[in-house]
XYZ file of C-alpha atoms in Angstrom:
350
model
C -13.122 50.261 -10.101
C -13.924 54.234 -10.661
C -16.986 54.167 -13.183
C -16.218 56.696 -16.153
C -19.147 56.232 -18.518
C -23.106 55.238 -18.009
C -25.572 55.258 -20.982
C -28.566 53.558 -21.684
C -30.233 51.876 -24.107
C -33.921 51.423 -24.977
C -34.377 47.214 -24.262
C -32.614 44.864 -22.336
C -29.293 44.136 -23.325
C -28.383 40.247 -24.371
C -25.002 40.403 -25.667
C -22.716 42.974 -27.641
C -19.557 44.423 -28.368
C -16.870 47.592 -28.899
C -15.546 48.390 -32.033
C -12.102 47.903 -33.326
C -11.267 51.658 -32.496
C -13.163 51.665 -29.090
C -15.422 54.377 -29.934
C -18.984 52.166 -30.434
C -20.662 49.332 -29.358
C -23.185 46.951 -30.874
C -25.609 45.932 -28.945
C -28.032 43.137 -29.543
C -31.246 44.115 -27.545
C -34.806 42.116 -27.100
C -35.911 44.403 -29.899
C -33.013 44.383 -32.664
C -29.756 45.731 -33.076
C -28.031 48.850 -31.763
C -25.229 50.717 -32.385
C -24.052 53.461 -29.690
C -21.677 55.678 -30.037
C -19.812 55.989 -27.057
C -18.838 59.839 -27.037
C -21.679 61.241 -28.193
C -24.085 59.335 -26.583
C -25.967 58.757 -30.091
C -27.439 55.611 -29.997
C -29.328 53.931 -33.855
C -31.582 50.639 -34.175
C -30.367 49.310 -37.562
C -32.382 46.219 -38.254
C -34.429 43.532 -35.901
C -34.339 39.831 -35.088
C -37.443 37.528 -35.404
C -37.572 37.160 -31.941
C -34.916 38.836 -29.362
C -30.664 39.601 -30.556
C -28.840 37.356 -28.559
C -25.660 38.694 -30.019
C -24.061 41.156 -31.834
C -20.259 41.192 -33.303
C -18.169 44.240 -35.440
C -16.843 41.879 -38.660
C -15.035 45.052 -39.801
C -16.183 48.639 -39.307
C -18.613 48.710 -41.633
C -20.735 45.310 -41.030
C -22.271 43.620 -38.332
C -23.011 40.401 -37.173
C -25.857 39.187 -34.938
C -27.592 36.246 -33.734
C -30.734 35.814 -32.334
C -33.779 33.525 -30.571
C -35.039 32.834 -34.203
C -31.998 30.486 -34.513
C -30.753 33.014 -37.592
C -27.572 34.307 -38.014
C -27.580 37.779 -40.201
C -25.082 40.417 -41.818
C -25.887 43.951 -41.949
C -23.559 46.764 -43.760
C -23.519 50.187 -41.981
C -23.300 52.179 -45.194
C -26.109 51.056 -47.121
C -28.069 50.202 -44.522
C -29.244 47.340 -45.432
C -28.552 43.425 -44.491
C -26.951 41.634 -47.029
C -27.269 38.228 -45.938
C -29.075 35.888 -43.470
C -28.750 32.197 -42.922
C -31.092 29.701 -40.779
C -28.869 28.342 -38.605
C -30.866 26.754 -35.753
C -34.507 25.399 -35.665
C -34.479 26.235 -31.806
C -32.704 29.292 -30.182
C -29.399 30.694 -30.796
C -28.281 30.238 -26.944
C -24.873 31.989 -27.631
C -22.115 33.085 -30.863
C -18.802 33.627 -31.056
C -16.456 35.431 -33.586
C -12.746 33.622 -34.243
C -9.977 36.401 -33.583
C -9.637 37.007 -37.117
C -13.151 37.468 -37.787
C -13.331 34.810 -40.932
C -15.382 31.886 -38.777
C -18.562 32.147 -36.377
C -19.717 29.830 -34.199
C -23.336 29.416 -32.336
C -24.551 26.920 -30.674
C -28.518 25.675 -29.739
C -30.995 23.202 -28.323
C -34.061 22.584 -25.803
C -33.907 20.391 -22.736
C -36.349 18.195 -23.091
C -36.565 15.040 -20.997
C -35.437 11.623 -22.677
C -36.084 8.801 -20.202
C -37.676 8.618 -16.755
C -34.287 9.913 -14.800
C -35.203 13.081 -17.040
C -31.716 12.809 -18.558
C -31.939 15.410 -21.713
C -33.201 13.995 -24.875
C -30.875 13.469 -27.287
C -30.726 16.632 -30.299
C -33.090 17.155 -33.131
C -30.646 18.903 -34.631
C -27.032 19.370 -34.625
C -26.184 21.922 -31.661
C -22.763 23.410 -32.609
C -22.730 25.360 -35.962
C -19.703 26.751 -37.141
C -19.659 28.710 -40.152
C -17.575 31.259 -42.902
C -17.927 35.299 -41.691
C -17.531 36.424 -45.660
C -19.826 33.715 -47.321
C -22.223 33.278 -44.030
C -21.886 29.115 -45.952
C -21.643 26.219 -42.587
C -18.629 24.481 -42.648
C -19.359 22.024 -39.914
C -22.637 21.217 -37.882
C -21.247 19.572 -34.972
C -23.131 17.251 -32.219
C -23.823 17.670 -28.218
C -26.303 17.044 -25.668
C -28.778 19.868 -25.678
C -29.217 22.515 -24.560
C -25.966 23.786 -25.861
C -25.567 27.328 -23.975
C -22.340 28.884 -24.228
C -19.322 28.766 -27.015
C -16.009 30.458 -27.585
C -13.139 30.213 -30.023
C -9.639 29.812 -28.952
C -7.553 32.988 -28.981
C -5.122 30.697 -32.385
C -8.470 30.147 -33.557
C -8.261 26.694 -34.297
C -10.216 25.597 -31.693
C -14.080 26.094 -30.714
C -15.191 24.707 -26.705
C -18.742 24.439 -26.291
C -20.795 24.094 -22.839
C -24.264 22.453 -21.684
C -26.401 22.260 -19.368
C -25.245 18.920 -17.664
C -21.841 20.509 -17.325
C -20.220 18.939 -20.405
C -17.631 20.826 -22.661
C -17.130 19.344 -25.986
C -13.664 21.137 -27.575
C -13.503 21.023 -31.084
C -10.837 21.384 -33.932
C -12.571 23.646 -36.059
C -10.919 22.576 -39.166
C -11.984 18.965 -39.217
C -14.963 18.970 -37.143
C -13.397 16.292 -34.627
C -13.960 16.544 -30.985
C -10.435 16.162 -29.580
C -11.310 17.077 -25.927
C -13.895 17.071 -23.576
C -14.692 18.420 -19.797
C -17.439 16.748 -17.588
C -18.522 18.444 -14.469
C -21.912 18.324 -12.205
C -20.946 20.853 -10.677
C -22.964 24.217 -12.362
C -26.288 21.523 -13.204
C -28.868 21.588 -10.521
C -31.443 18.905 -10.140
C -35.292 19.981 -8.960
C -36.541 18.369 -6.257
C -38.892 21.419 -5.136
C -41.694 22.328 -7.168
C -40.339 20.587 -10.415
C -38.345 17.801 -11.645
C -35.781 18.694 -14.392
C -32.332 19.977 -14.698
C -31.148 23.651 -15.071
C -28.618 25.553 -14.515
C -25.399 24.783 -16.495
C -22.429 26.365 -18.203
C -23.490 29.976 -19.195
C -19.857 31.621 -20.458
C -16.670 29.905 -21.803
C -13.254 31.528 -22.501
C -9.830 30.127 -23.275
C -6.706 31.680 -21.182
C -4.313 33.410 -23.368
C -1.743 30.298 -23.964
C -5.129 28.072 -24.928
C -3.945 25.200 -22.431
C -7.196 26.217 -20.150
C -10.366 27.012 -20.063
C -12.704 29.228 -17.685
C -16.337 27.525 -17.078
C -19.094 30.138 -15.421
C -22.155 29.523 -14.082
C -24.347 28.780 -10.537
C -23.709 26.269 -8.343
C -26.257 23.401 -7.636
C -29.474 24.793 -5.674
C -32.016 22.260 -4.165
C -34.852 24.398 -5.732
C -33.827 25.065 -8.851
C -36.456 28.279 -9.421
C -34.815 30.194 -5.915
C -31.777 31.389 -8.399
C -29.318 31.036 -5.041
C -26.637 28.789 -5.787
C -23.431 30.196 -5.788
C -21.722 32.219 -7.871
C -19.043 30.168 -9.685
C -15.962 29.747 -11.953
C -14.057 27.152 -12.783
C -10.483 26.402 -14.182
C -9.520 23.262 -16.460
C -6.699 22.060 -17.941
C -7.792 20.294 -21.054
C -5.961 17.466 -22.767
C -6.451 14.489 -25.645
C -9.329 12.142 -24.875
C -10.613 12.351 -21.091
C -7.528 13.357 -19.092
C -8.623 17.319 -18.558
C -8.297 18.450 -14.949
C -9.957 20.683 -12.544
C -7.253 23.608 -11.759
C -8.554 26.107 -9.901
C -12.282 27.269 -9.205
C -13.686 30.002 -6.873
C -12.421 30.251 -3.814
C -14.120 29.833 -0.415
C -15.690 33.182 1.123
C -15.148 34.861 -2.101
C -18.697 33.961 -3.985
C -22.280 35.626 -2.996
C -25.373 33.852 -4.800
C -26.716 34.044 -8.890
C -26.502 33.308 -12.224
C -22.953 34.575 -13.747
C -23.560 34.858 -17.377
C -20.340 36.469 -18.557
C -16.731 36.361 -18.608
C -13.965 38.408 -20.195
C -10.077 37.955 -19.973
C -7.508 40.734 -19.754
C -5.413 41.445 -22.312
C -2.259 40.824 -20.619
C -3.440 37.626 -19.408
C -2.873 38.510 -15.943
C -6.797 38.421 -14.248
C -10.229 37.934 -15.722
C -14.122 39.251 -15.219
C -16.835 37.173 -13.731
C -20.468 39.095 -13.913
C -23.465 38.039 -13.749
C -27.158 38.240 -11.524
C -27.321 38.826 -7.845
C -29.533 36.656 -5.277
C -27.203 37.346 -2.267
C -24.272 38.893 -1.560
C -22.304 42.216 -2.105
C -21.191 41.698 -5.831
C -22.486 40.242 -9.263
C -18.893 41.627 -11.029
C -15.606 40.883 -9.809
C -12.089 40.494 -10.987
C -9.780 37.700 -10.403
C -5.942 37.040 -10.495
C -5.706 34.215 -13.848
C -2.948 32.732 -11.390
C -3.678 32.551 -8.159
C -7.482 32.956 -8.561
C -7.680 35.058 -5.906
C -10.730 37.549 -6.027
C -8.831 41.365 -6.744
C -12.476 43.894 -6.371
C -15.748 43.737 -7.018
C -18.647 45.690 -7.904
C -22.418 46.084 -7.202
C -24.102 47.163 -9.983
C -27.193 47.026 -9.364
C -28.218 45.399 -12.964
C -27.962 41.803 -14.426
C -24.578 41.816 -16.251
C -25.040 39.911 -19.614
C -21.938 40.786 -21.397
C -18.071 41.973 -19.980
C -15.184 43.330 -21.954
C -11.844 44.775 -21.642
C -10.727 47.795 -24.231
C -8.073 46.610 -26.261
C -5.705 48.772 -24.012
C -6.490 46.883 -21.183
C -6.797 49.996 -18.804
C -11.535 49.659 -18.886
C -14.039 47.204 -18.393
C -17.189 47.785 -20.514
C -20.082 46.138 -18.517
C -23.450 45.384 -20.236
C -27.228 44.384 -19.137
C -30.586 45.522 -18.002
C -31.909 47.014 -15.349
C -34.455 44.938 -15.046
C -38.086 45.068 -17.424
C -40.156 47.391 -16.261
C -43.901 47.134 -15.709
C -44.933 50.259 -16.902
C -45.192 52.412 -19.714
C -44.181 56.513 -19.986
C -45.849 58.222 -22.677
C -46.454 54.996 -24.407
C -43.069 53.361 -24.272
C -40.781 51.631 -21.762
C -38.435 54.014 -19.643
C -34.770 53.097 -21.032
C -33.590 49.604 -19.387
C -30.310 48.565 -21.598
C -27.224 49.393 -19.550
C -24.061 50.037 -20.665
C -21.030 50.994 -17.973
C -17.871 51.771 -18.166
C -15.240 51.023 -15.599
C -11.116 52.500 -15.059
C -8.864 49.504 -13.634
C -6.687 51.421 -11.219
């Protein structure tokens, strides 16, 4: 991969999306929602959440949708420069959100891990952990149960399903019309149990994507650690073939010798369905972004970006990969402001 663009944003980018014409980025940053013109480099802050903005999407060329750690969803029109709607979705954070391929539905997930018993198993949710709503009206269509915390969500490519993954490695797949849970996946490979420094569960599934045929799901996160605070679990993806009931099965995972250490937070599937990208943090090893063959699972190439990657997206033509994230948080202000530490890079695929 060859880097062809490198832009900076004032604050860490926790989520973002490329516009349909490929010219603009919508970026959810710690201090609000921005747009960035990739050609001119002009960036503009449009609005804020009451806490960090977590995700940002294009509903059209003129309307943005975002969720935040305030548990809110916000709609913003660029032509008027005004917020035209907001909706309180959760009492706690929106950990992640997704937009259906037709831009008609949104999904957001939440939940706080609180020990529910002497085994420190998660307590039952205090509110439904999965919310599905209508992008045009903002109305909530379904509030669906899960085990908190639920940290990753994705729509299927045909827009009929939503998958939501949690701290304990459980994925529930819902029919968005009926709200029924039609399948589950359960894996203990992403969750750590603390036996050093603290007794608690950490980790879980941090990114999800359906494969192009919607028959399988890619999961990403980090392998278990003896010291959950160390962040040195192996970089991990798994591919699961899901089916109705509890018959889902894992069909592949990151191959031995191809992983380093660190939490993986982002997944993207190439438009041609031939490969996928996974990225996140680097704790040990020599890469924090890598491309893998969807057919064989083999690692194809890697990047060492030098910063935490939170979002990956292939351009529609599939010729480039956008990488977004944060270059650490500066501890000193310069001229009364922190130096820019949000990063957006573009890499051409060879």
